[in-house]
Amino acid sequence: MPGKSRRDFLKTTAVIGAGVAGLSSSTAKAAPKNILSEDRMGVLVDTTVCVGCRNCEWACKTAHDLPAGELHSYEDRSVFTEKRRPGTKALTVVNEYSSGKNSNLPLDVKVQCMHCDHPACVSACIVGAFSKEENGSVIWDTDKCIGCRYCMAACPFQVPAFEYDKAINPSIMKCDFCFNRTKEGKLPACVAICPVEALTYGTRTELVKIARERIKRNPDKYVDHIFGEYEVGGTAWMYLSSKDFSELDFPKLGTNPAPGVSESIQHGIFAYFVPPVSLYALLGGIMWISKHRKELDEEGKL
Amino acid sequence: MKKIIVIIFLLTISLPLSAQKNPGKDHAKSNVNCKTCHVCDVPTKDDPCLVQCPREKMKTVYESPDKTVDVVSLDELSKKYLPVTFSHRVHAQMSVLSGGCGTCHHYNTSGPIQPCKNCHQTSRKRDDISKPDLEAAYHRQCITCHREWSHGTSCNSCHNLKTTNKEYQKEEVKKKVKGKVHPALIEPAKIVFETKYEKGKMVTFFHDDHTKKFKIDCTSCHKNETCLKCHDVNKTSNEKSKIIRAQKSLDEHHKKCFSCHKEDKCESCHLGKPSEHFDHKKRTGWVLNKFHDELSCAKCHGSKIPYSKLDTKCVNCHKGWNIENFKHTITGLQLDETHAQLNCEDCHEEKNFAVKPVCSNCHENFIYPRQKPGKMVRTK
Amino acid sequence: MNHEEINPVPIKHKYFTPGVFILLIIALNGLIFLMGRFFFGLGSVTNLNDQYPWGLWIGVDVAAGVALAAGGFTTAALGHVMHKEEYNAIIRPALLTAMLGYTFVAMGVFVDIGRWYFIWHPLIMWNGSSALFEVGICVMIYMSVLYIEFLPIVTERFIGKVKLPGFLSGLNNFVDKLLRLLDNGLSKTMFIFIIAGVVLSTLHQSSLGTLMVIAGPKMHPLWQTPILPLLFLLSAISVGFPMVIFESLLASRSLGLKPEMHVLSKLGSMIAPILGIYLAFKLGDMFIRESFVYLKEFNTVSVLFSIEILFGVIIPLRMFLSHKVLKSPLFLFIASALVVFGVLLNRINNFVVAYNPPYSTQSYFPSFGEISVTIGFAAILILVYRFIVLNFPVISLPGLRTAQPTKYTIKGAKK
């Protein structure tokens, strides 16, 4: 265009660059909470202690205003014939497994959100509706969620559930570590009701110590593995078992945080917006050069 | 003689006491919580800071089950439910074959039985989460066994809801368990196992021989029996235990027998047909006479099980016998006057009393037992 | 001038044909199921559940939709950024496809998310670590950019021809002036949007690949790799031109026009190297991670992967290397369609087939309702495309070329 200088182009680029930089700084501010407090809480689940009474299922539903029914109806053990998963109607379920050779007693495994230290859902959520709180809970914010269900695709434990049958305000449902109860100084509902205290509530650091001690004292009883100590970078809920965890349907997971690779790619692409801005400048350069060369060619011909 | 009795008496008293005082060098590594015996965190040799024991009237985990308290009311935690009336004696009796009092009263071996709440705090929200709280401690003791044979975790199998006629219910429950004793166990005479061992499919186990004849303590085999061994609400439990048995390894199968029959060949138990009761003559080649037959095994073989093999020399047991005080009559043969004058080794060569005596030292053509050096006083 | 100038015009052709009626029925069927989704929730129409949170709508409407709209940014890069003016004839149709494609991607997202009325949340609630957030924001901005890029076509259509009905006719002059002002302003700043469009596309095409990286072991190792974003970007670039050829040939067939073979052949000759690079990365990745062991088993996963590579990449790659193919409209169409199919299958594979949750009790297959909505959207897209090319200057007619300078240039390039 006549009368325009190259400076115009540079100026425009600079303005866009500044805008983009502005975006990046506010991203940092609005990012979801992902606090890893030194004394975050956790639960140690000892599957060898659990008796499969399913009182925790009842307590959980009651604490979360889900239809729970009578407590004694949970004595029905026929539910154990199939393996259940936490869902929209129950945020925690207990499954039963044969303990194998040396005992007549079955192993019961309570399943719920593991409350990862580096949660995939927190990293994945498009609007940052998930957050890792100071007390270790990974919670979900109904005011933000758009229902995209990326958290469900991301979760390595396949925990979040979605209310597919709701047309308006369907929710993501998962264990919230009784965030509202613990805020008031109460114990999580399942921990409070457990008759045998198969669920020990305490700081994660102390629970790891206790778990190690239990394994050390009873090496014949436990497998030497605290599930959740290192899996996906550590989880707030940890398990002890007398049987290899893969036989109890625990997923085989590495020690790297679930969102690790994804986040490093993201942060690589968006390292302070340098790559996109450089690409922008590069393309601008190419555009300018190719146009310029074309015009020189044309002039030469004329 | 009196001296000896006094010494023995003192020894028996002081042995358990000294065991209390010195539990051994490596006791720190044992499966006992340090706080059971020590008050402070770091006990030293000079200041072991031991828990005080009221030594007189001390109830320990070695108490005989029959002498224990009949009924215990567990009422520390009753909020929703009435106190649980626990039939302590029946459970104590059952515990004999499954680990003893220590199964429940764990970490109690060295002192008086402690109330559970000494260690187990009553509130779930607490500082020391290394041990379960009181509610969990109770429940773990009960449910772990109860669900094994009941296959359920129903609360009302132990608990009664608090209702208006509390007292009535309490009495009812107490009536049910008061004075209850565990019925005497019916012991099988023999069990015939059919095995897969090709050279001899049948193993006959004479339970009565082991208990009555060999006087082996029940607990030396039945140490850690599960409740399921006797109790199961499911009738089909026998099949279940068979399956469990089938899953056992070879060593596990033979573990109980091998604790004594380690040296035996397979074929000594695995036979093609059911075997017969223990016969001292057949098994050892030594015929037990009238007197020996009545003795307990331990009288000759000592109290250590498995019984060790003895040789056939009388003086092994009859240490005081000599030519002066031995009355030959007890062998069934009353020596006539001539023979009574002889030395033992004149007939019993090299003092070997197990083999036939020889007559040829003095007599020609005399052979025992056709010719006898006296008269038989009884027939065997 | 060593290149031909173009003259896009609204095509004169009747709108309704039997094919259009069939498309209308398909569209209507889709809309009926769509109503079911809005009145009774996602569960009433889809086969989605807690095990399979994402299905056909995300795999095809969104992921494949974004990939197949890649013709927009690839031709923009070729025509405007690299300034190859000989391709100008196909830029506008490609731009229109991209614009409509992204519109339907947005629609796909809109119907798939549980709380569609909160679709604006990502604008103010940010999560920088989320790949989906990046995709969302980029798609939103890029869609706006595409609309801005399309605006000159609208102004061109109406400048000098503003005829408002009835009493509004008094405003004719004013609207015309406004349009001219807009056109002028756009032509001066358009280069910003064009470059932004290419950058944004590069970003979100790759981030679309990052999406499934976080699923980790839940995704089959044949597809799960840390270089997924690169593979997505490369496959998007390689499907750009085939998609343009595909729809150009389809449109000329449908509208009774002579295919612009001279442009399309030249475009076709550039596909083979791009596909080659994509294939090299795809196979290289497979050999480095040794994921080829999973091809030894014969199952759905291995078969679909093989089809994707063989029919979607290798066969069309070989075809595009042949001169005979480049000269023949039929073969060119088949080769392009294969690439389009390959990328479509790749996106379905990545988002649906490869996804294998640890506690799955049944496998996922889209419901009739889901399929209806997806093909319904496709039908509506074709109908809208048809309407626009009949009423706006999008398609250039060969033989009608008159001199017209390239519209968007970088300022300062001219002395």
Tab-separated table of C-alpha atoms in Angstrom, chain A residues 40-302:
chain	number	residue	atom	x	y	z
A	40	ARG	CA	-2.029	-31.879	53.574
A	41	MET	CA	-4.349	-34.576	54.795
A	42	GLY	CA	-4.873	-38.049	53.433
A	43	VAL	CA	-6.428	-41.392	54.204
A	44	LEU	CA	-4.716	-44.719	54.566
A	45	VAL	CA	-7.038	-47.540	53.485
A	46	ASP	CA	-6.043	-50.891	54.911
A	47	THR	CA	-7.841	-53.439	52.757
A	48	THR	CA	-6.842	-56.198	55.160
A	49	VAL	CA	-8.795	-54.476	57.917
A	50	CYS	CA	-11.864	-53.517	55.899
A	51	VAL	CA	-14.744	-55.912	56.511
A	52	GLY	CA	-16.916	-54.781	53.625
A	53	CYS	CA	-19.792	-53.508	55.773
A	54	ARG	CA	-20.401	-50.697	53.256
A	55	ASN	CA	-21.330	-48.256	56.021
A	56	CYS	CA	-19.044	-45.770	54.269
A	57	GLU	CA	-21.259	-45.917	51.194
A	58	TRP	CA	-24.251	-44.978	53.298
A	59	ALA	CA	-22.416	-42.255	55.212
A	60	CYS	CA	-21.080	-40.764	51.991
A	61	LYS	CA	-24.470	-40.563	50.370
A	62	THR	CA	-26.001	-39.085	53.508
A	63	ALA	CA	-23.260	-36.468	53.761
A	64	HIS	CA	-23.707	-35.493	50.113
A	65	ASP	CA	-27.527	-35.396	50.103
A	66	LEU	CA	-27.806	-38.360	47.780
A	67	PRO	CA	-30.633	-40.872	48.248
A	68	ALA	CA	-29.128	-43.297	50.739
A	69	GLY	CA	-31.855	-45.591	52.064
A	70	GLU	CA	-31.672	-47.424	55.365
A	71	LEU	CA	-28.267	-48.248	56.816
A	72	HIS	CA	-29.171	-51.888	57.412
A	73	SER	CA	-29.974	-52.352	53.724
A	74	TYR	CA	-26.232	-52.054	53.121
A	75	GLU	CA	-25.679	-55.372	54.878
A	76	ASP	CA	-26.671	-57.026	51.603
A	77	ARG	CA	-23.519	-58.628	50.315
A	78	SER	CA	-24.930	-59.803	47.029
A	79	VAL	CA	-23.746	-56.516	45.496
A	80	PHE	CA	-20.244	-57.934	45.645
A	81	THR	CA	-20.969	-60.393	42.861
A	82	GLU	CA	-20.072	-57.705	40.396
A	83	LYS	CA	-17.415	-55.026	40.534
A	84	ARG	CA	-18.929	-51.588	40.919
A	85	ARG	CA	-17.528	-48.146	40.224
A	86	PRO	CA	-18.190	-44.809	41.881
A	87	GLY	CA	-20.777	-42.895	39.898
A	88	THR	CA	-23.334	-40.138	40.111
A	89	LYS	CA	-25.436	-42.040	42.625
A	90	ALA	CA	-22.615	-43.226	44.868
A	91	LEU	CA	-19.336	-41.376	45.203
A	92	THR	CA	-17.693	-44.332	46.867
A	93	VAL	CA	-18.256	-48.063	46.575
A	94	VAL	CA	-16.698	-51.134	48.138
A	95	ASN	CA	-15.723	-54.103	46.006
A	96	GLU	CA	-14.830	-57.525	47.324
A	97	TYR	CA	-12.028	-59.768	46.118
A	98	SER	CA	-10.934	-63.233	47.102
A	99	SER	CA	-7.823	-62.968	49.200
A	100	GLY	CA	-6.397	-66.123	47.680
A	101	LYS	CA	-4.607	-68.990	49.286
A	102	ASN	CA	-4.037	-68.307	52.905
A	103	SER	CA	-7.253	-66.958	54.245
A	104	ASN	CA	-10.954	-67.526	54.157
A	105	LEU	CA	-11.518	-63.827	54.576
A	106	PRO	CA	-12.129	-61.804	51.436
A	107	LEU	CA	-10.372	-58.525	50.749
A	108	ASP	CA	-12.588	-55.486	50.514
A	109	VAL	CA	-11.508	-52.437	48.606
A	110	LYS	CA	-13.172	-49.072	48.957
A	111	VAL	CA	-13.009	-47.050	45.774
A	112	GLN	CA	-13.310	-43.278	45.479
A	113	CYS	CA	-11.353	-40.303	44.157
A	114	MET	CA	-7.693	-40.722	45.072
A	115	HIS	CA	-7.153	-36.968	45.495
A	116	CYS	CA	-3.884	-36.900	43.569
A	117	ASP	CA	-1.115	-34.542	44.580
A	118	HIS	CA	-0.803	-33.578	40.918
A	119	PRO	CA	-4.334	-34.133	39.700
A	120	ALA	CA	-4.981	-34.651	36.015
A	121	CYS	CA	-8.441	-33.121	36.386
A	122	VAL	CA	-7.068	-29.877	37.824
A	123	SER	CA	-4.602	-29.635	34.968
A	124	ALA	CA	-7.106	-30.619	32.314
A	125	CYS	CA	-10.206	-28.640	33.261
A	126	ILE	CA	-10.823	-26.002	30.607
A	127	VAL	CA	-12.190	-23.457	33.070
A	128	GLY	CA	-10.198	-24.475	36.152
A	129	ALA	CA	-13.262	-25.797	37.935
A	130	PHE	CA	-11.098	-28.294	39.814
A	131	SER	CA	-8.626	-27.325	42.477
A	132	LYS	CA	-6.270	-29.069	44.849
A	133	GLU	CA	-6.958	-27.487	48.202
A	134	GLU	CA	-4.558	-26.889	51.028
A	135	ASN	CA	-5.971	-29.786	53.053
A	136	GLY	CA	-5.371	-32.202	50.212
A	137	SER	CA	-8.891	-32.344	48.787
A	138	VAL	CA	-9.406	-32.131	45.055
A	139	ILE	CA	-12.719	-30.370	44.660
A	140	TRP	CA	-14.991	-29.259	41.846
A	141	ASP	CA	-16.664	-25.888	41.427
A	142	THR	CA	-20.171	-26.077	40.047
A	143	ASP	CA	-20.177	-22.357	39.191
A	144	LYS	CA	-17.380	-22.781	36.670
A	145	CYS	CA	-17.964	-26.189	35.067
A	146	ILE	CA	-19.212	-26.224	31.497
A	147	GLY	CA	-19.714	-29.985	31.391
A	148	CYS	CA	-17.059	-30.768	28.779
A	149	ARG	CA	-16.046	-33.975	30.605
A	150	TYR	CA	-12.347	-33.567	29.802
A	151	CYS	CA	-11.665	-34.341	33.473
A	152	MET	CA	-13.197	-37.760	32.937
A	153	ALA	CA	-11.002	-38.421	29.915
A	154	ALA	CA	-7.943	-37.223	31.842
A	155	CYS	CA	-8.416	-38.994	35.195
A	156	PRO	CA	-6.054	-41.986	35.433
A	157	PHE	CA	-8.368	-43.654	37.951
A	158	GLN	CA	-11.548	-43.146	35.935
A	159	VAL	CA	-13.274	-41.454	38.836
A	160	PRO	CA	-15.307	-38.369	37.821
A	161	ALA	CA	-18.855	-39.208	36.786
A	162	PHE	CA	-21.312	-37.054	34.879
A	163	GLU	CA	-25.081	-36.728	35.153
A	164	TYR	CA	-25.950	-37.708	31.602
A	165	ASP	CA	-29.635	-37.832	32.412
A	166	LYS	CA	-29.898	-34.178	33.354
A	167	ALA	CA	-30.772	-31.598	30.692
A	168	ILE	CA	-30.037	-28.611	32.917
A	169	ASN	CA	-27.018	-28.233	35.183
A	170	PRO	CA	-25.662	-31.730	34.956
A	171	SER	CA	-22.846	-32.074	37.489
A	172	ILE	CA	-19.523	-33.797	37.636
A	173	MET	CA	-19.798	-36.094	40.623
A	174	LYS	CA	-16.853	-37.374	42.590
A	175	CYS	CA	-15.641	-37.729	46.153
A	176	ASP	CA	-14.739	-34.285	47.487
A	177	PHE	CA	-12.977	-35.637	50.582
A	178	CYS	CA	-15.935	-34.178	52.500
A	179	PHE	CA	-14.533	-30.714	51.975
A	180	ASN	CA	-17.494	-29.105	53.728
A	181	ARG	CA	-17.182	-31.380	56.738
A	182	THR	CA	-13.415	-31.087	57.108
A	183	LYS	CA	-13.736	-27.305	56.880
A	184	GLU	CA	-15.800	-27.453	60.058
A	185	GLY	CA	-13.223	-29.674	61.744
A	186	LYS	CA	-15.226	-32.850	61.239
A	187	LEU	CA	-13.847	-36.072	59.823
A	188	PRO	CA	-14.811	-37.217	56.347
A	189	ALA	CA	-18.104	-39.086	56.637
A	190	CYS	CA	-16.662	-42.448	55.595
A	191	VAL	CA	-13.754	-42.170	58.024
A	192	ALA	CA	-16.098	-41.217	60.855
A	193	ILE	CA	-18.451	-44.155	60.357
A	194	CYS	CA	-15.955	-46.924	59.567
A	195	PRO	CA	-16.490	-49.432	62.399
A	196	VAL	CA	-13.026	-50.939	62.106
A	197	GLU	CA	-11.163	-47.788	61.139
A	198	ALA	CA	-9.893	-49.354	57.961
A	199	LEU	CA	-9.668	-45.717	56.902
A	200	THR	CA	-7.112	-43.770	58.885
A	201	TYR	CA	-7.318	-40.009	58.460
A	202	GLY	CA	-4.193	-37.959	59.051
A	203	THR	CA	-1.491	-35.912	57.427
A	204	ARG	CA	-0.121	-37.665	54.374
A	205	THR	CA	3.420	-37.646	55.769
A	206	GLU	CA	2.337	-39.374	58.949
A	207	LEU	CA	0.181	-41.893	57.079
A	208	VAL	CA	3.125	-42.956	54.934
A	209	LYS	CA	5.128	-43.498	58.122
A	210	ILE	CA	2.327	-45.531	59.690
A	211	ALA	CA	1.910	-47.603	56.541
A	212	ARG	CA	5.636	-48.356	56.443
A	213	GLU	CA	5.549	-49.358	60.088
A	214	ARG	CA	2.625	-51.712	59.485
A	215	ILE	CA	4.415	-53.381	56.586
A	216	LYS	CA	7.588	-53.668	58.659
A	217	ARG	CA	5.781	-55.245	61.592
A	218	ASN	CA	3.753	-57.650	59.468
A	219	PRO	CA	5.869	-58.501	56.448
A	220	ASP	CA	3.920	-61.732	55.951
A	221	LYS	CA	0.594	-59.984	55.955
A	222	TYR	CA	1.204	-57.071	53.596
A	223	VAL	CA	2.728	-56.759	50.166
A	224	ASP	CA	5.572	-54.276	50.377
A	225	HIS	CA	3.800	-51.560	48.414
A	226	ILE	CA	1.810	-48.533	49.501
A	227	PHE	CA	-0.426	-47.843	46.545
A	228	GLY	CA	-0.625	-44.111	46.103
A	229	GLU	CA	2.663	-43.273	47.758
A	230	TYR	CA	4.346	-42.729	44.415
A	231	GLU	CA	1.686	-43.547	41.817
A	232	VAL	CA	1.086	-40.606	39.482
A	233	GLY	CA	3.258	-38.470	41.721
A	234	GLY	CA	1.478	-39.463	44.927
A	235	THR	CA	-2.127	-39.449	46.034
A	236	ALA	CA	-3.825	-38.347	49.237
A	237	TRP	CA	-5.617	-41.679	49.535
A	238	MET	CA	-3.249	-44.591	49.911
A	239	TYR	CA	-3.838	-48.316	50.147
A	240	LEU	CA	-2.305	-51.288	51.912
A	241	SER	CA	-3.052	-54.801	50.782
A	242	SER	CA	-2.149	-58.427	51.321
A	243	LYS	CA	-2.294	-59.045	47.599
A	244	ASP	CA	-0.687	-57.518	44.563
A	245	PHE	CA	-2.639	-54.389	43.702
A	246	SER	CA	-3.106	-55.396	40.095
A	247	GLU	CA	-5.239	-58.296	41.341
A	248	LEU	CA	-7.476	-55.810	43.116
A	249	ASP	CA	-8.147	-53.914	39.872
A	250	PHE	CA	-5.834	-51.054	40.700
A	251	PRO	CA	-4.470	-49.548	37.478
A	252	LYS	CA	-0.780	-50.005	36.854
A	253	LEU	CA	0.565	-46.476	36.843
A	254	GLY	CA	3.993	-44.910	36.732
A	255	THR	CA	5.371	-42.472	39.230
A	256	ASN	CA	5.165	-39.453	36.955
A	257	PRO	CA	2.278	-37.078	37.640
A	258	ALA	CA	-0.569	-37.786	35.217
A	259	PRO	CA	-0.574	-34.279	33.726
A	260	GLY	CA	3.221	-34.133	33.485
A	261	VAL	CA	3.796	-34.751	29.768
A	262	SER	CA	0.736	-32.813	28.714
A	263	GLU	CA	1.688	-29.816	30.828
A	264	SER	CA	5.267	-29.737	29.651
A	265	ILE	CA	4.048	-29.761	26.035
A	266	GLN	CA	1.605	-26.982	26.843
A	267	HIS	CA	4.209	-24.933	28.631
A	268	GLY	CA	6.666	-25.652	25.807
A	269	ILE	CA	4.298	-24.316	23.200
A	270	PHE	CA	3.333	-21.356	25.340
A	271	ALA	CA	6.598	-20.542	27.089
A	272	TYR	CA	5.769	-16.905	27.862
A	273	PHE	CA	4.097	-16.798	24.456
A	274	VAL	CA	7.530	-16.702	22.848
A	275	PRO	CA	6.920	-19.520	20.341
A	276	PRO	CA	3.584	-18.167	19.034
A	277	VAL	CA	4.923	-14.614	18.820
A	278	SER	CA	8.090	-15.822	17.083
A	279	LEU	CA	5.992	-17.792	14.637
A	280	TYR	CA	3.914	-14.701	14.050
A	281	ALA	CA	7.011	-12.629	13.366
A	282	LEU	CA	8.473	-15.338	11.137
A	283	LEU	CA	5.343	-15.579	9.028
A	284	GLY	CA	5.209	-11.784	8.823
A	285	GLY	CA	8.795	-11.831	7.613
A	286	ILE	CA	8.081	-14.468	4.993
A	287	MET	CA	5.027	-12.561	3.832
A	288	TRP	CA	7.022	-9.366	3.494
A	289	ILE	CA	9.947	-10.992	1.709
A	290	SER	CA	7.832	-12.958	-0.761
A	291	LYS	CA	5.765	-9.899	-1.584
A	292	HIS	CA	8.889	-7.806	-1.955
A	293	ARG	CA	10.596	-10.329	-4.208
A	294	LYS	CA	7.513	-10.626	-6.379
A	295	GLU	CA	7.412	-6.905	-6.852
A	296	LEU	CA	11.114	-6.757	-7.687
A	297	ASP	CA	10.527	-9.463	-10.283
A	298	GLU	CA	7.680	-7.534	-11.744
A	299	GLU	CA	9.690	-4.324	-11.824
A	300	GLY	CA	12.518	-6.155	-13.524
A	301	LYS	CA	10.179	-7.393	-16.182
A	302	LEU	CA	8.582	-4.052	-16.718
